[in-house]
XYZ file of C-alpha atoms in Angstrom:
566
model
C -24.970 11.933 17.834
C -25.605 15.038 16.227
C -29.059 15.801 14.505
C -27.927 18.466 11.835
C -27.800 16.969 8.424
C -25.261 17.800 5.730
C -27.755 19.760 3.880
C -26.975 22.734 6.151
C -23.575 23.151 4.715
C -24.616 22.857 1.083
C -23.997 26.543 0.079
C -20.753 27.081 2.223
C -17.437 27.619 0.378
C -14.315 26.694 2.275
C -12.135 29.375 0.900
C -14.362 32.096 1.869
C -14.992 30.897 5.188
C -11.081 30.768 5.940
C -10.441 34.178 4.543
C -13.450 35.651 6.464
C -12.129 34.195 9.757
C -8.624 35.279 9.161
C -7.210 31.793 8.961
C -5.595 32.529 5.421
C -5.277 35.676 3.366
C -7.063 36.526 0.137
C -3.748 36.257 -1.831
C -3.120 32.796 -0.117
C -6.631 31.674 -1.277
C -5.982 32.969 -4.788
C -2.639 31.075 -4.935
C -4.286 27.890 -3.678
C -7.188 28.171 -6.241
C -4.662 28.732 -9.116
C -2.714 25.511 -7.897
C -6.112 23.692 -7.404
C -6.844 24.288 -11.242
C -3.630 22.550 -12.239
C -3.747 19.552 -9.804
C -7.518 19.004 -9.564
C -7.028 18.234 -5.766
C -9.546 19.468 -3.086
C -8.813 23.007 -1.787
C -8.231 21.723 1.657
C -5.392 19.425 0.545
C -3.878 22.148 -1.716
C -3.891 24.686 1.415
C -2.097 22.059 3.453
C 0.377 21.249 0.813
C 1.283 24.946 0.382
C 1.734 25.229 4.172
C -1.037 27.811 4.538
C -2.969 25.656 7.110
C -2.439 22.494 9.113
C -4.861 19.704 8.858
C -5.545 19.791 12.609
C -6.242 23.495 12.219
C -8.563 23.001 9.326
C -10.574 20.228 11.072
C -10.968 22.343 14.240
C -12.134 25.400 12.342
C -14.663 23.458 10.200
C -16.074 21.652 13.240
C -16.485 25.038 14.900
C -17.825 27.039 11.950
C -20.306 24.264 10.747
C -21.273 23.026 14.313
C -20.140 19.521 13.324
C -18.925 17.267 16.280
C -15.454 15.750 15.976
C -14.801 12.001 16.546
C -11.689 10.209 17.696
C -11.687 6.968 15.653
C -8.876 5.498 17.652
C -11.083 5.578 20.730
C -14.327 4.489 18.889
C -15.330 0.924 18.359
C -17.460 0.596 15.235
C -19.690 -2.345 14.142
C -18.373 -3.691 10.949
C -21.839 -4.411 9.633
C -22.396 -0.639 9.861
C -19.091 0.153 8.303
C -19.954 -2.034 5.320
C -23.071 -0.125 4.524
C -20.751 1.975 2.381
C -19.138 -0.141 -0.211
C -15.175 -0.133 0.171
C -14.702 1.606 -3.232
C -16.867 4.461 -2.270
C -15.474 4.813 1.213
C -11.902 4.982 -0.101
C -12.745 7.321 -3.072
C -14.376 9.819 -0.681
C -12.387 8.838 2.492
C -15.560 8.381 4.563
C -16.460 5.786 7.087
C -19.955 4.872 8.531
C -19.642 4.848 12.400
C -23.181 4.490 13.728
C -26.812 4.032 12.708
C -30.029 4.762 14.516
C -33.099 4.065 12.404
C -32.707 6.119 9.239
C -29.886 8.300 10.415
C -26.415 7.287 9.562
C -23.411 8.972 11.224
C -20.622 9.320 8.695
C -16.997 10.275 9.745
C -15.357 12.542 7.143
C -12.332 14.972 6.859
C -14.337 17.050 4.414
C -17.885 17.807 5.404
C -18.074 20.135 2.368
C -17.747 17.334 -0.089
C -21.383 17.234 -1.199
C -20.673 14.520 -3.674
C -19.607 12.032 -0.936
C -22.599 13.060 1.216
C -25.008 12.590 -1.595
C -23.656 9.222 -2.808
C -23.760 7.893 0.687
C -27.200 9.000 1.248
C -28.131 7.425 -2.196
C -26.483 4.136 -1.438
C -27.847 3.681 2.113
C -31.252 5.310 1.819
C -30.324 6.959 5.120
C -30.186 10.709 6.087
C -26.440 11.574 6.719
C -25.270 12.935 9.887
C -21.563 14.059 9.354
C -18.879 14.027 12.128
C -15.408 15.340 11.396
C -11.881 13.870 11.909
C -8.405 14.073 10.247
C -7.839 12.293 6.891
C -5.226 10.273 8.517
C -7.705 8.826 10.973
C -10.112 8.044 8.206
C -7.346 6.253 6.284
C -6.383 4.235 9.402
C -9.930 3.156 10.029
C -10.658 2.164 6.426
C -7.470 -0.110 6.567
C -8.632 -1.571 9.736
C -12.269 -2.286 8.830
C -11.931 -3.104 5.126
C -8.594 -4.937 5.444
C -10.059 -8.487 5.236
C -12.198 -7.692 2.150
C -9.024 -6.436 0.526
C -6.784 -9.028 1.554
C -9.256 -11.858 0.456
C -9.413 -10.208 -2.974
C -5.973 -11.694 -3.726
C -2.323 -11.894 -3.000
C 0.071 -11.385 -5.925
C 2.591 -14.232 -4.915
C 4.991 -16.716 -6.385
C 2.155 -19.045 -6.736
C 0.279 -16.789 -9.064
C 3.300 -15.709 -11.080
C 4.878 -19.067 -11.484
C 1.992 -21.341 -12.082
C 1.637 -22.614 -8.414
C 5.055 -24.148 -8.490
C 5.855 -22.667 -5.053
C 2.460 -23.468 -3.780
C 2.797 -27.303 -4.139
C 5.308 -27.340 -1.237
C 3.572 -27.620 2.134
C 4.241 -25.177 4.897
C 5.815 -26.929 7.745
C 5.467 -26.373 11.439
C 3.010 -27.253 14.222
C 0.591 -24.268 13.628
C -2.394 -24.955 11.343
C -2.336 -23.074 7.980
C -5.405 -21.073 9.129
C -3.542 -19.845 12.219
C -0.436 -19.052 10.323
C -2.416 -17.093 7.710
C -4.250 -15.071 10.489
C -1.132 -14.267 12.155
C 0.599 -13.008 9.010
C -2.506 -10.874 8.047
C -2.511 -9.457 11.379
C 1.139 -8.450 11.351
C 0.728 -6.914 7.773
C -2.332 -4.994 8.722
C -0.789 -3.499 11.866
C 2.170 -2.574 9.898
C 0.165 -0.643 7.416
C -2.052 1.030 9.960
C 0.929 2.096 11.733
C 2.539 3.252 8.610
C 5.738 1.070 9.290
C 8.636 1.090 6.755
C 9.912 -2.302 7.823
C 8.659 -5.433 9.584
C 11.020 -7.612 11.611
C 10.024 -11.206 12.412
C 12.615 -12.671 14.486
C 13.125 -15.889 16.675
C 14.391 -15.642 20.229
C 15.362 -18.448 22.465
C 11.716 -18.897 23.776
C 9.294 -16.992 21.551
C 8.635 -15.361 18.237
C 8.922 -11.488 18.263
C 7.538 -9.057 15.723
C 8.712 -5.540 15.535
C 7.984 -2.754 13.060
C 9.907 0.338 12.230
C 7.830 3.553 12.506
C 9.420 7.022 11.899
C 12.847 5.271 11.924
C 12.320 3.683 15.536
C 11.692 -0.016 16.007
C 8.463 -0.955 18.175
C 7.457 -4.477 19.320
C 3.905 -5.044 18.282
C 3.464 -8.761 19.408
C 5.086 -12.061 20.393
C 4.002 -15.706 19.649
C 4.926 -19.170 20.631
C 8.001 -20.394 19.101
C 6.049 -23.268 17.541
C 4.636 -21.122 14.967
C 7.892 -19.754 13.665
C 8.647 -22.403 11.047
C 5.104 -22.077 9.469
C 5.218 -18.349 9.379
C 8.580 -18.162 7.708
C 7.533 -20.904 5.201
C 4.293 -19.233 4.374
C 6.190 -15.939 3.666
C 8.705 -17.737 1.557
C 5.989 -19.297 -0.648
C 4.502 -15.829 -1.173
C 7.946 -14.493 -2.108
C 8.954 -17.506 -4.400
C 11.784 -18.427 -2.106
C 13.078 -22.061 -1.476
C 11.361 -23.059 1.771
C 13.735 -25.999 2.188
C 16.772 -23.504 2.357
C 17.270 -22.464 5.915
C 21.140 -21.904 5.940
C 21.531 -19.203 3.449
C 20.138 -15.842 3.040
C 17.512 -15.292 0.384
C 15.643 -12.229 -1.097
C 12.241 -11.982 -2.774
C 9.175 -10.016 -2.972
C 5.484 -10.284 -3.009
C 2.340 -7.893 -2.978
C -0.920 -7.721 -1.157
C -4.139 -5.694 -1.976
C -5.941 -3.701 0.734
C -8.903 -2.307 -0.920
C -7.780 -0.189 -3.998
C -4.249 -0.193 -2.564
C -1.461 -2.462 -3.813
C 1.423 -2.739 -1.310
C 4.602 -4.442 -2.206
C 6.853 -6.061 0.337
C 10.582 -6.847 -0.189
C 11.544 -9.765 1.817
C 14.976 -10.719 3.144
C 15.876 -13.851 5.198
C 18.966 -14.650 7.156
C 19.821 -17.686 9.490
C 20.450 -16.727 13.017
C 21.137 -19.155 15.972
C 17.560 -19.507 16.941
C 16.109 -19.730 13.519
C 15.651 -17.699 10.233
C 14.801 -14.017 10.760
C 12.560 -12.213 8.056
C 12.532 -8.551 7.278
C 9.844 -7.103 5.163
C 10.415 -3.644 3.651
C 7.029 -2.021 3.038
C 6.881 -0.421 -0.556
C 3.588 1.209 -0.919
C 3.117 3.189 -4.247
C 2.051 6.402 -2.694
C 5.506 6.753 -1.193
C 6.894 6.986 -4.676
C 4.399 9.624 -5.788
C 5.197 12.389 -3.378
C 4.696 15.900 -4.777
C 7.625 18.269 -4.931
C 5.691 20.664 -2.512
C 5.316 18.006 0.074
C 9.033 16.848 0.040
C 9.887 19.477 2.853
C 11.776 22.286 0.711
C 11.230 25.720 1.697
C 10.095 28.027 -1.196
C 13.540 29.153 -2.282
C 15.034 25.810 -2.206
C 12.193 24.292 -4.065
C 12.704 26.764 -6.841
C 16.372 25.759 -6.888
C 15.322 22.103 -7.033
C 12.962 22.825 -10.019
C 15.506 24.815 -11.852
C 17.952 21.790 -11.528
C 15.535 19.038 -12.576
C 14.277 20.955 -15.602
C 17.849 21.420 -16.867
C 18.402 19.851 -20.336
C 21.726 18.222 -19.462
C 24.146 17.977 -16.506
C 24.437 16.064 -13.230
C 22.307 16.400 -10.026
C 23.588 14.603 -7.015
C 21.503 13.822 -3.867
C 23.655 13.318 -0.872
C 22.896 11.768 2.657
C 23.264 8.594 4.741
C 21.210 5.542 4.182
C 17.515 6.065 5.071
C 17.473 9.793 4.610
C 15.035 9.857 1.751
C 17.169 10.231 -1.072
C 15.291 7.666 -3.260
C 12.048 9.334 -2.635
C 13.655 12.755 -3.795
C 14.811 11.128 -7.089
C 11.608 9.429 -7.722
C 9.717 12.568 -7.254
C 12.024 14.422 -9.745
C 11.663 11.585 -12.209
C 7.921 11.426 -11.962
C 7.697 14.984 -13.301
C 10.229 14.449 -16.069
C 8.922 11.139 -17.486
C 6.716 12.020 -20.414
C 6.015 10.670 -23.871
C 8.704 12.873 -25.248
C 11.508 11.578 -23.066
C 13.387 8.444 -22.838
C 14.030 8.001 -19.003
C 16.024 5.050 -17.789
C 17.009 4.041 -14.364
C 19.668 1.735 -12.912
C 18.748 0.635 -9.413
C 19.714 -1.734 -6.675
C 16.963 -2.717 -5.868
C 14.143 -1.370 -7.981
C 11.747 -0.319 -5.206
C 8.822 1.168 -7.074
C 7.719 0.815 -10.562
C 6.539 3.686 -12.983
C 4.919 4.080 -16.288
C 7.143 5.871 -18.928
C 10.333 4.865 -17.149
C 12.656 2.017 -18.197
C 13.894 0.545 -14.980
C 16.979 -1.779 -14.778
C 17.862 -4.020 -11.810
C 21.455 -4.362 -10.892
C 22.465 -7.919 -11.020
C 26.155 -8.520 -10.511
C 25.889 -12.327 -11.089
C 24.661 -11.487 -14.623
C 27.314 -8.768 -15.031
C 24.935 -5.903 -14.687
C 26.505 -3.234 -12.247
C 25.978 0.405 -11.943
C 28.970 0.986 -14.275
C 28.080 -1.473 -16.780
C 24.440 -0.816 -16.873
C 25.148 2.839 -17.286
C 27.392 2.038 -20.237
C 24.822 0.077 -21.801
C 22.124 2.590 -21.262
C 24.196 5.039 -23.280
C 23.442 2.926 -26.345
C 19.816 3.123 -25.699
C 19.211 6.863 -26.846
C 18.509 8.213 -23.362
C 17.438 11.746 -22.490
C 17.483 11.254 -18.663
C 19.470 8.685 -16.548
C 19.010 7.884 -13.044
C 21.806 5.775 -11.283
C 20.846 4.625 -8.033
C 24.323 5.325 -6.428
C 27.825 6.371 -7.531
C 30.063 4.319 -5.497
C 33.304 4.062 -7.498
C 35.516 5.649 -10.027
C 34.354 3.693 -13.046
C 30.538 4.639 -12.392
C 31.613 8.259 -11.725
C 33.597 8.695 -14.913
C 30.763 7.290 -17.033
C 28.189 9.473 -15.286
C 30.315 12.454 -15.923
C 30.903 11.645 -19.479
C 27.092 11.149 -19.807
C 26.242 14.634 -18.156
C 28.814 16.329 -20.535
C 27.362 14.588 -23.674
C 23.833 15.972 -23.496
C 22.150 13.694 -20.934
C 20.496 14.739 -17.653
C 21.981 12.463 -15.002
C 20.673 12.022 -11.445
C 22.202 9.943 -8.836
C 22.919 9.730 -5.165
C 26.208 9.784 -3.211
C 27.115 9.145 0.381
C 28.620 12.609 1.641
C 27.761 14.459 4.717
C 26.703 17.568 3.081
C 26.523 19.346 -0.386
C 29.678 21.471 -0.148
C 31.895 18.199 0.566
C 30.434 16.295 -2.414
C 32.823 17.739 -5.042
C 35.828 16.759 -2.832
C 34.413 13.177 -2.694
C 34.175 13.072 -6.567
C 37.936 14.124 -6.869
C 38.787 11.548 -4.261
C 37.345 8.918 -6.456
C 39.732 9.909 -9.211
C 37.673 12.326 -11.224
C 39.499 15.412 -12.509
C 38.332 18.703 -10.720
C 37.540 20.423 -14.076
C 35.320 17.579 -15.018
C 33.397 17.513 -11.770
C 32.978 21.308 -11.991
C 31.648 21.525 -15.415
C 29.415 18.323 -15.240
C 27.712 18.845 -11.873
C 24.743 21.302 -12.069
C 23.790 21.076 -8.225
C 24.004 19.053 -5.073
C 21.039 18.289 -2.791
C 21.878 17.067 0.715
C 19.089 15.877 3.129
C 18.147 14.315 6.361
C 14.752 13.079 7.803
C 13.561 14.714 11.029
C 11.013 13.319 13.209
C 7.869 15.587 13.470
C 6.386 16.537 16.847
C 2.982 14.934 17.532
C 0.472 17.752 16.831
C -1.961 16.289 19.482
C 0.400 16.767 22.414
C 3.363 18.960 21.582
C 4.308 21.169 24.442
C 5.150 24.851 24.023
C 7.932 26.521 25.922
C 10.000 29.685 25.838
C 13.666 28.988 25.116
C 16.308 30.701 27.328
C 17.939 33.789 25.726
C 21.484 32.207 25.474
C 19.889 29.362 23.314
C 18.329 31.873 21.033
C 21.433 33.822 20.625
C 23.374 30.619 19.864
C 20.879 29.877 17.040
C 20.891 33.429 15.631
C 17.199 33.902 16.456
C 15.593 36.982 17.798
C 15.664 37.398 21.591
C 12.420 39.547 21.845
C 9.939 37.084 23.278
C 8.389 36.261 20.020
C 9.740 32.862 19.690
C 7.984 29.796 21.031
C 9.487 26.495 20.553
C 7.955 22.961 21.139
C 9.118 19.710 22.758
C 7.681 16.123 22.780
C 5.318 15.141 25.486
C 3.556 11.881 24.481
C -0.138 10.586 24.201
C -1.982 7.755 22.855
C -1.984 9.346 19.258
C 1.871 8.954 19.088
C 2.276 5.882 21.322
C 3.630 7.991 23.988
C 6.840 9.003 22.239
C 5.802 12.532 21.299
C 6.635 12.322 17.634
C 4.502 11.268 14.630
C 5.740 11.191 11.100
C 8.901 12.509 9.386
C 9.704 15.127 7.003
C 12.923 15.961 5.116
C 15.296 18.998 5.584
C 17.460 20.121 2.595
C 20.306 22.126 1.464
C 20.564 22.893 -2.135
C 23.967 23.914 -3.701
C 23.656 25.324 -7.277
C 27.050 25.209 -8.914
C 27.578 28.763 -10.248
C 30.743 30.125 -11.888
C 32.429 31.106 -8.524
C 31.641 27.753 -7.024
C 32.884 26.082 -10.170
C 36.236 27.930 -9.805
C 36.510 26.844 -6.229
C 36.051 23.070 -7.271
C 38.684 23.426 -10.095
C 41.067 24.871 -7.613
C 40.500 21.925 -5.221
C 39.105 24.312 -2.493
C 38.292 22.672 0.836
C 34.618 22.013 1.678
C 34.607 24.546 4.277
C 35.683 27.235 1.777
C 32.949 26.228 -0.700
C 30.406 26.363 2.171
C 31.519 29.874 3.214
C 31.261 31.307 -0.278
C 27.827 29.693 -0.875
C 26.511 31.061 2.346
C 27.415 34.527 1.251
C 25.313 33.890 -1.867
C 22.327 32.655 0.068
C 23.089 29.096 0.585
C 21.000 27.550 3.494
C 22.594 24.729 5.313
C 20.969 21.536 6.799
C 21.168 22.962 10.261
C 19.490 26.195 9.061
C 16.677 24.313 7.411
C 16.125 22.264 10.484
C 16.006 25.316 12.761
C 13.427 26.794 10.512
C 11.166 23.747 11.092
C 11.793 24.132 14.890
C 10.640 27.541 14.781
C 7.631 26.547 12.714
C 6.720 24.106 15.524
C 7.142 21.015 13.288
C 9.951 19.312 15.009
C 12.206 19.713 18.194
C 15.679 21.363 18.440
C 16.991 18.146 20.021
C 16.020 16.284 16.780
C 17.535 18.690 14.535
C 20.796 18.896 16.363
C 21.083 15.194 16.324
C 20.393 14.528 12.718
C 22.716 17.476 11.486
C 25.710 16.762 13.845
C 27.736 15.027 11.054
C 26.897 17.779 8.613
C 29.120 20.824 7.906
C 26.853 23.125 9.687
C 28.544 22.453 12.856
């Protein structure tokens, strides 16, 4: 373990180091410092969000400059007693984790060895001299979830039992497995899903065994199997948590519950369906941080981000977000709303379902059995003195008509619609029965998006593309372009990809585009005119991320094949 203490870095400033080494420019540092004053975030985080430096580059640079060794927490087994020398609240606050202790020397993994408050507090709490080692923030977070999980999980589960005065808890879980085995199995599954940043958990019964799969970056992976004897008790336990009827096995049911992992509250939306081998359970993971993505980190390039901000700061009109299911439309809408919800504004949403809750936003759950649809909910909301309205989806003529009326009567309306790209969206509106002049005057802009898988930064492989490929992509054929392809390593489960990011096209409706909509011009004509005005298609946005080394050409071609960029 290293013997240099954190005192050696006490007078070093990160920004000055990066500028001196030529990693960033002085103007980039000044822009980052200006942003930091507004956000209060650490400089390293701001630099990453602005795209000036990657986390991996920053970690490698700091380790080299400060002579601090790096550590791979995935390959390091840590004694839990040593981990808990640092209280969980402190470890999560500073994103640090104790990994080794020899006498009075405590080795501390951190993503920011220049955070002197973290080092000083750790030293004060443990009474040890701190020896820093460096790793990425995502590895720190993963280790925190792994080693502190049981403390956090035991703190409480917000369940049907708690909310309904134990009424669901009175029913015994059925099955051959003991309660302890069932509880441990469920905790293991939930913990692994959170560590791997899964979006969904599939618990399904086969002919001979129980199988658990999780969806990571849009792809399902099997994480474990179990004897079929545990199936009934696992499903019953989850039903109790979600306030569902454990005796009902023939009909689908929906519910939700929450667990606590340290200072994180994670909601799970639960759905059950009967299959020939027994009930299948799918849990959608709804973590609050997914609803609080900053505008800068959504994935817009600078020009499209400026367009996005202009649109959402308009006093009235309609903004539509288009794309297939699972393309991140809800995240984009939530990001827009989180910046608009202030004490001066009455913000109302109509959703199906309500995935995340927000302060200062009045959220309405669609409930057809009670007569609450998108259309009826929107009609009622107009009598609630709204400033900003978000409608989960415009599916039919009635909802579209009310949304248009709302936008033309002084309200800012945001919604989603299922179209392949931005230029084809006005045509979809007219197909629903909306008059072209109403669509043209009410719609401010249309954002179309897709999610692309990101290449694993630990193993992505560079290559020089053939000239014919570059010509086909309208890229310079002068040898300056290096592209990357997936390889596979332990960091990415051997698939070559890790994480996802959105690509966007943003179509602002100006007078020329408005005239085309009124004249019922085809989507291809709208796209042609928009491109002459600087409109960048989904395919263009994807290729830009390919050139940046973020994703592969194969992924971009796949996710944009149904868009008008073809």
